[in-house]
Amino acid sequence: MTALKETFWKRMGNVQAGLLAADGERPIPMTPQVDPEANAIWFITAAGTAADRASKSGGEASFHVADPKAGLYANVWGKVDEHTNEEKLDELWNAFAAAWFPHGRKDHAVRLVKFSPHEAEIWANDGSASFLYEVAKSNVSTHTPDAGDHGRVTF
Amino acid sequence: MTALKETFWKRMGNVQAGLLAADGERPIPMTPQVDPEANAIWFITAAGTAADRASKSGGEASFHVADPKAGLYANVWGKVDEHTNEEKLDELWNAFAAAWFPHGRKDHAVRLVKFSPHEAEIWANDGSASFLYEVAKSNVSTHTPDAGDHGRVTF
């Protein structure tokens, strides 16, 4: 695993919410639960949401992070799949999700979506002025340096 | 001005960076400088960036915020215009921008872009679990409540 990818997974663990675009709809706030071993980001959602609909056909989705506190900016492209594994849901069923569903873990509206990233552009920094200037400049130069705090990774 | 729009401008003032998509390119991190009186968000960028290119033709752009610390999630749609007003640039030329450009205020690469939003979907909250469940549910119901902490506004 490259250093940038490691940094990505580590900081993603501190991201409370990003914007998930699925099923051709506009991005909406969703909480990622990272699972680097499975190369996955899990989302718990409700039946009928864009993420749920897209996951039924293994559709493409993108997750966007802009979290100065976590020091992470990223565009993550991947596909979403429906996941009916009860064991996985139990594992992810933490205080966070428990607060969501009024009928608890057995709420029929609970849907587990597995987002499998295939590519990401990552900026791992605190959003400082000099960093953002580097971002602007790197978008002008003919090649984007694929090392350090900014680059593209494949999964 | 509606309460939600007021909240939007207030919290936007605390957003260090969001993702700006312009000129058909993928979103990149940019720092907003809000100017509610002018119904504008100013971006200082470098010549040749996507924001700079799009601004030359008054192109459409979108700015995406997902900042748990600022308590703001938003998709903002608008257009970008080139702005050559030296006075405005002087006004915005703060410690932030000064750190960016090695040759200072007179750097020929400095570009000022005016983003004029025409519509936004706003979630003004701390990203708590119950809030995000409300988000999920509101995307399922046939109508999205246009009040309180979540809604669409026009500018």
CSV table of C-alpha atoms in Angstrom, one decimal:
chain,number,residue,atom,x,y,z
A,1,MET,CA,0.0,0.0,0.0
A,2,THR,CA,1.4,3.4,-0.9
A,3,ALA,CA,1.9,6.0,1.8
A,4,LEU,CA,-0.8,8.2,0.4
A,5,LYS,CA,-3.4,5.4,0.4
A,6,GLU,CA,-2.5,4.6,4.0
A,7,THR,CA,-3.0,8.2,4.9
A,8,PHE,CA,-6.3,8.2,3.1
A,9,TRP,CA,-7.7,5.2,5.1
A,10,LYS,CA,-6.4,6.6,8.4
A,11,ARG,CA,-7.9,10.0,8.0
A,12,MET,CA,-11.1,8.7,6.5
A,13,GLY,CA,-11.6,7.1,9.9
A,14,ASN,CA,-11.9,10.6,11.4
A,15,VAL,CA,-14.4,11.8,8.8
A,16,GLN,CA,-17.8,12.2,10.3
A,17,ALA,CA,-19.6,12.8,7.1
A,18,GLY,CA,-19.0,13.4,3.4
A,19,LEU,CA,-21.2,13.8,0.3
A,20,LEU,CA,-22.2,10.6,-1.5
A,21,ALA,CA,-23.5,10.9,-5.1
A,22,ALA,CA,-25.4,7.9,-6.4
A,23,ASP,CA,-28.0,6.9,-8.9
A,24,GLY,CA,-27.4,10.1,-10.9
A,25,GLU,CA,-28.7,12.3,-8.0
A,26,ARG,CA,-27.0,15.2,-6.3
A,27,PRO,CA,-24.6,14.4,-3.5
A,28,ILE,CA,-26.1,14.0,0.0
A,29,PRO,CA,-24.4,13.8,3.4
A,30,MET,CA,-23.5,10.3,4.5
A,31,THR,CA,-21.3,8.8,7.2
A,32,PRO,CA,-18.5,6.5,6.1
A,33,GLN,CA,-17.5,3.5,8.0
A,34,VAL,CA,-14.1,2.5,6.7
A,35,ASP,CA,-12.9,-1.1,6.2
A,36,PRO,CA,-9.5,-1.0,4.5
A,37,GLU,CA,-9.1,-4.8,4.8
A,38,ALA,CA,-12.2,-5.3,2.6
A,39,ASN,CA,-11.2,-2.3,0.4
A,40,ALA,CA,-14.6,-0.9,1.3
A,41,ILE,CA,-16.5,2.0,2.8
A,42,TRP,CA,-19.8,1.0,4.4
A,43,PHE,CA,-22.8,3.1,4.6
A,44,ILE,CA,-25.9,2.4,6.6
A,45,THR,CA,-28.9,4.0,5.0
A,46,ALA,CA,-32.7,3.6,4.6
A,47,ALA,CA,-34.7,1.8,2.0
A,48,GLY,CA,-35.4,3.9,-1.0
A,49,THR,CA,-32.5,6.3,-0.8
A,50,ALA,CA,-30.4,7.0,-3.9
A,51,ALA,CA,-27.6,4.9,-2.4
A,52,ASP,CA,-29.9,2.0,-1.8
A,53,ARG,CA,-31.3,2.2,-5.3
A,54,ALA,CA,-27.9,2.4,-6.9
A,55,SER,CA,-26.6,-0.5,-4.8
A,56,LYS,CA,-29.2,-2.9,-6.2
A,57,SER,CA,-27.6,-2.8,-9.7
A,58,GLY,CA,-24.0,-2.3,-8.6
A,59,GLY,CA,-24.1,1.2,-9.8
A,60,GLU,CA,-21.3,3.8,-9.9
A,61,ALA,CA,-21.1,6.3,-7.1
A,62,SER,CA,-18.7,9.0,-5.9
A,63,PHE,CA,-17.9,10.1,-2.3
A,64,HIS,CA,-16.6,13.6,-1.7
A,65,VAL,CA,-14.7,14.6,1.4
A,66,ALA,CA,-13.8,18.2,2.4
A,67,ASP,CA,-13.0,18.0,6.1
A,68,PRO,CA,-10.4,20.5,7.3
A,69,LYS,CA,-10.5,19.0,10.8
A,70,ALA,CA,-9.7,15.5,9.5
A,71,GLY,CA,-7.2,17.1,7.1
A,72,LEU,CA,-8.6,15.3,4.2
A,73,TYR,CA,-10.0,16.4,0.8
A,74,ALA,CA,-10.9,13.6,-1.7
A,75,ASN,CA,-13.0,12.6,-4.7
A,76,VAL,CA,-13.5,8.8,-4.4
A,77,TRP,CA,-15.0,6.9,-7.4
A,78,GLY,CA,-16.3,3.4,-7.0
A,79,LYS,CA,-19.4,1.2,-7.2
A,80,VAL,CA,-22.0,0.4,-4.6
A,81,ASP,CA,-23.5,-3.0,-3.9
A,82,GLU,CA,-26.4,-4.1,-1.8
A,83,HIS,CA,-25.2,-6.1,1.2
A,84,THR,CA,-27.6,-8.4,3.1
A,85,ASN,CA,-25.0,-10.0,5.3
A,86,GLU,CA,-26.5,-9.8,8.8
A,87,GLU,CA,-23.1,-10.5,10.4
A,88,LYS,CA,-21.6,-7.4,8.8
A,89,LEU,CA,-24.5,-5.3,9.8
A,90,ASP,CA,-24.2,-6.5,13.4
A,91,GLU,CA,-20.5,-5.6,13.3
A,92,LEU,CA,-21.3,-2.1,12.1
A,93,TRP,CA,-24.3,-1.7,14.3
A,94,ASN,CA,-22.7,0.6,16.7
A,95,ALA,CA,-24.0,3.5,18.8
A,96,PHE,CA,-24.1,5.6,15.6
A,97,ALA,CA,-26.5,3.5,13.7
A,98,ALA,CA,-28.5,2.5,16.7
A,99,ALA,CA,-29.6,6.1,17.2
A,100,TRP,CA,-30.9,6.3,13.6
A,101,PHE,CA,-33.6,3.7,13.4
A,102,PRO,CA,-36.5,4.0,15.8
A,103,HIS,CA,-37.2,0.3,15.7
A,104,GLY,CA,-33.5,-0.6,16.2
A,105,ARG,CA,-31.4,-3.1,14.5
A,106,LYS,CA,-34.5,-5.0,13.1
A,107,ASP,CA,-36.0,-2.0,11.5
A,108,HIS,CA,-37.1,-3.1,8.0
A,109,ALA,CA,-35.9,0.1,6.5
A,110,VAL,CA,-32.2,-0.5,7.4
A,111,ARG,CA,-30.0,-1.0,4.3
A,112,LEU,CA,-26.3,-1.8,4.3
A,113,VAL,CA,-24.4,-0.5,1.3
A,114,LYS,CA,-20.9,-1.5,0.4
A,115,PHE,CA,-19.0,1.2,-1.5
A,116,SER,CA,-15.9,-0.3,-3.2
A,117,PRO,CA,-13.6,2.5,-4.4
A,118,HIS,CA,-11.6,1.9,-7.6
A,119,GLU,CA,-9.9,5.3,-7.8
A,120,ALA,CA,-9.5,8.4,-5.7
A,121,GLU,CA,-7.9,11.8,-5.9
A,122,ILE,CA,-6.6,12.7,-2.5
A,123,TRP,CA,-5.4,15.8,-0.8
A,124,ALA,CA,-4.2,15.0,2.6
A,125,ASN,CA,-3.5,18.3,4.4
A,126,ASP,CA,-4.9,20.8,6.8
A,127,GLY,CA,-6.2,23.1,4.2
A,128,SER,CA,-3.5,25.7,4.9
A,129,ALA,CA,-3.0,28.6,2.5
A,130,SER,CA,0.3,27.3,1.1
A,131,PHE,CA,-1.1,23.8,0.6
A,132,LEU,CA,-4.1,25.2,-1.3
A,133,TYR,CA,-1.8,27.2,-3.5
A,134,GLU,CA,0.1,24.1,-4.3
A,135,VAL,CA,-3.2,22.5,-5.3
A,136,ALA,CA,-4.0,25.4,-7.6
A,137,LYS,CA,-0.6,25.3,-9.2
A,138,SER,CA,-0.6,21.5,-9.7
A,139,ASN,CA,-3.8,21.9,-11.6
A,140,VAL,CA,-2.0,24.2,-14.0
A,141,SER,CA,1.2,22.3,-14.6
A,142,THR,CA,1.2,19.6,-17.3
A,143,HIS,CA,1.7,16.8,-14.9
A,144,THR,CA,0.4,16.3,-11.4
A,145,PRO,CA,3.0,15.0,-9.0
A,146,ASP,CA,1.8,11.6,-7.7
A,147,ALA,CA,3.6,11.7,-4.4
A,148,GLY,CA,3.4,13.3,-1.0
A,149,ASP,CA,0.2,14.9,0.1
A,150,HIS,CA,-1.6,15.0,-3.2
A,151,GLY,CA,-2.2,12.4,-5.8
A,152,ARG,CA,-4.3,9.8,-7.5
A,153,VAL,CA,-4.5,6.2,-6.2
A,154,THR,CA,-6.2,3.1,-7.5
A,155,PHE,CA,-7.6,0.4,-5.3
B,1,MET,CA,-33.7,36.6,3.7
B,2,THR,CA,-34.9,33.2,5.0
B,3,ALA,CA,-33.5,31.8,8.3
B,4,LEU,CA,-31.8,28.9,6.4
B,5,LYS,CA,-30.1,31.3,4.0
B,6,GLU,CA,-28.9,33.4,6.9
B,7,THR,CA,-27.5,30.3,8.6
B,8,PHE,CA,-25.8,29.3,5.3
B,9,TRP,CA,-23.9,32.6,5.0
B,10,LYS,CA,-23.0,32.6,8.6
B,11,ARG,CA,-21.6,29.1,8.6
B,12,MET,CA,-19.9,29.5,5.3
B,13,GLY,CA,-17.8,32.1,6.9
B,14,ASN,CA,-16.3,29.3,9.1
B,15,VAL,CA,-15.6,26.9,6.2
B,16,GLN,CA,-11.9,26.7,5.5
B,17,ALA,CA,-12.2,24.9,2.2
B,18,GLY,CA,-14.8,23.1,0.1
B,19,LEU,CA,-14.7,21.5,-3.3
B,20,LEU,CA,-15.2,23.6,-6.4
B,21,ALA,CA,-16.2,21.9,-9.7
B,22,ALA,CA,-15.7,24.1,-12.7
B,23,ASP,CA,-15.1,23.8,-16.5
B,24,GLY,CA,-16.4,20.2,-16.5
B,25,GLU,CA,-13.5,19.1,-14.3
B,26,ARG,CA,-13.6,17.1,-11.1
B,27,PRO,CA,-14.0,19.1,-7.9
B,28,ILE,CA,-10.8,20.5,-6.3
B,29,PRO,CA,-10.3,22.1,-2.8
B,30,MET,CA,-10.8,25.9,-2.8
B,31,THR,CA,-11.2,28.4,0.0
B,32,PRO,CA,-14.4,30.5,-0.1
B,33,GLN,CA,-14.5,34.1,1.0
B,34,VAL,CA,-18.1,35.0,1.6
B,35,ASP,CA,-19.7,38.2,0.6
B,36,PRO,CA,-23.5,38.0,1.4
B,37,GLU,CA,-24.1,41.7,0.5
B,38,ALA,CA,-22.9,41.0,-3.1
B,39,ASN,CA,-24.5,37.6,-3.1
B,40,ALA,CA,-21.1,36.2,-3.9
B,41,ILE,CA,-18.4,33.8,-2.9
B,42,TRP,CA,-14.9,35.0,-3.9
B,43,PHE,CA,-12.1,32.6,-4.8
B,44,ILE,CA,-8.5,33.7,-5.3
B,45,THR,CA,-6.9,31.3,-7.7
B,46,ALA,CA,-4.0,31.1,-10.2
B,47,ALA,CA,-4.1,31.7,-13.9
B,48,GLY,CA,-5.0,28.5,-15.9
B,49,THR,CA,-7.0,26.7,-13.2
B,50,ALA,CA,-10.4,25.2,-14.1
B,51,ALA,CA,-12.0,28.0,-12.0
B,52,ASP,CA,-10.1,30.6,-13.9
B,53,ARG,CA,-10.9,29.1,-17.3
B,54,ALA,CA,-14.6,28.7,-16.5
B,55,SER,CA,-14.8,32.3,-15.2
B,56,LYS,CA,-13.7,33.8,-18.6
B,57,SER,CA,-17.0,32.6,-20.2
B,58,GLY,CA,-19.3,33.0,-17.1
B,59,GLY,CA,-19.5,29.3,-16.9
B,60,GLU,CA,-21.6,27.2,-14.5
B,61,ALA,CA,-19.8,25.8,-11.4
B,62,SER,CA,-20.8,24.0,-8.2
B,63,PHE,CA,-19.3,24.3,-4.7
B,64,HIS,CA,-19.6,21.5,-2.3
B,65,VAL,CA,-19.2,21.8,1.5
B,66,ALA,CA,-19.0,18.9,3.9
B,67,ASP,CA,-17.6,20.4,7.1
B,68,PRO,CA,-18.6,18.8,10.4
B,69,LYS,CA,-16.8,21.4,12.4
B,70,ALA,CA,-18.6,24.3,10.7
B,71,GLY,CA,-21.8,22.3,10.9
B,72,LEU,CA,-22.5,22.8,7.2
B,73,TYR,CA,-23.2,20.5,4.3
B,74,ALA,CA,-24.2,22.0,1.0
B,75,ASN,CA,-24.3,21.8,-2.8
B,76,VAL,CA,-24.2,25.3,-4.2
B,77,TRP,CA,-24.9,25.9,-7.9
B,78,GLY,CA,-24.0,29.1,-9.6
B,79,LYS,CA,-21.9,30.8,-12.2
B,80,VAL,CA,-18.3,32.1,-12.1
B,81,ASP,CA,-17.1,35.3,-13.6
B,82,GLU,CA,-13.7,36.8,-14.0
B,83,HIS,CA,-13.1,39.8,-11.9
B,84,THR,CA,-10.4,42.3,-12.6
B,85,ASN,CA,-11.4,44.9,-10.0
B,86,GLU,CA,-8.2,45.8,-8.3
B,87,GLU,CA,-10.1,47.3,-5.3
B,88,LYS,CA,-11.9,44.1,-4.6
B,89,LEU,CA,-8.7,42.1,-4.8
B,90,ASP,CA,-7.0,44.5,-2.4
B,91,GLU,CA,-10.0,44.1,0.0
B,92,LEU,CA,-9.7,40.3,-0.1
B,93,TRP,CA,-5.9,40.3,-0.1
B,94,ASN,CA,-5.5,39.1,3.5
B,95,ALA,CA,-3.0,37.1,5.3
B,96,PHE,CA,-4.5,34.0,3.6
B,97,ALA,CA,-3.8,35.1,0.0
B,98,ALA,CA,-0.6,36.8,0.8
B,99,ALA,CA,0.9,33.5,1.8
B,100,TRP,CA,0.0,31.9,-1.5
B,101,PHE,CA,1.7,34.0,-4.1
B,102,PRO,CA,5.5,34.1,-3.8
B,103,HIS,CA,5.6,37.5,-5.6
B,104,GLY,CA,2.9,38.9,-3.5
B,105,ARG,CA,-0.1,40.9,-4.5
B,106,LYS,CA,1.4,41.8,-7.9
B,107,ASP,CA,2.0,38.2,-8.9
B,108,HIS,CA,0.8,38.0,-12.5
B,109,ALA,CA,-0.7,34.6,-11.8
B,110,VAL,CA,-3.3,35.9,-9.3
B,111,ARG,CA,-6.8,35.6,-10.5
B,112,LEU,CA,-10.0,36.7,-8.7
B,113,VAL,CA,-13.1,34.7,-9.4
B,114,LYS,CA,-16.6,35.7,-8.4
B,115,PHE,CA,-19.0,32.8,-7.8
B,116,SER,CA,-22.6,33.9,-7.8
B,117,PRO,CA,-24.8,31.2,-6.4
B,118,HIS,CA,-28.3,30.8,-7.9
B,119,GLU,CA,-29.4,27.8,-5.9
B,120,ALA,CA,-28.3,25.7,-3.0
B,121,GLU,CA,-29.3,22.6,-1.1
B,122,ILE,CA,-28.3,23.1,2.5
B,123,TRP,CA,-28.0,20.9,5.5
B,124,ALA,CA,-27.1,23.0,8.5
B,125,ASN,CA,-26.2,20.7,11.3
B,126,ASP,CA,-23.4,19.0,13.2
B,127,GLY,CA,-23.6,15.8,11.4
B,128,SER,CA,-25.1,13.9,14.3
B,129,ALA,CA,-26.6,10.5,13.8
B,130,SER,CA,-30.2,11.5,14.2
B,131,PHE,CA,-29.6,14.4,11.8
B,132,LEU,CA,-28.2,12.2,9.1
B,133,TYR,CA,-31.1,9.7,9.5
B,134,GLU,CA,-33.4,12.6,8.9
B,135,VAL,CA,-31.5,13.3,5.8
B,136,ALA,CA,-31.8,9.8,4.6
B,137,LYS,CA,-35.5,9.7,5.3
B,138,SER,CA,-36.2,13.0,3.6
B,139,ASN,CA,-34.7,11.6,0.5
B,140,VAL,CA,-37.2,8.8,0.5
B,141,SER,CA,-40.4,10.8,1.3
B,142,THR,CA,-42.2,12.3,-1.7
B,143,HIS,CA,-41.6,15.8,-0.5
B,144,THR,CA,-38.6,17.4,1.1
B,145,PRO,CA,-39.5,19.7,4.0
B,146,ASP,CA,-38.2,23.1,3.0
B,147,ALA,CA,-37.8,24.4,6.5
B,148,GLY,CA,-35.6,24.1,9.5
B,149,ASP,CA,-32.1,22.7,9.1
B,150,HIS,CA,-32.5,21.3,5.6
B,151,GLY,CA,-33.8,22.8,2.4
B,152,ARG,CA,-33.3,24.4,-0.9
B,153,VAL,CA,-32.8,28.1,-1.3
B,154,THR,CA,-32.6,30.4,-4.3
B,155,PHE,CA,-30.4,33.5,-4.4
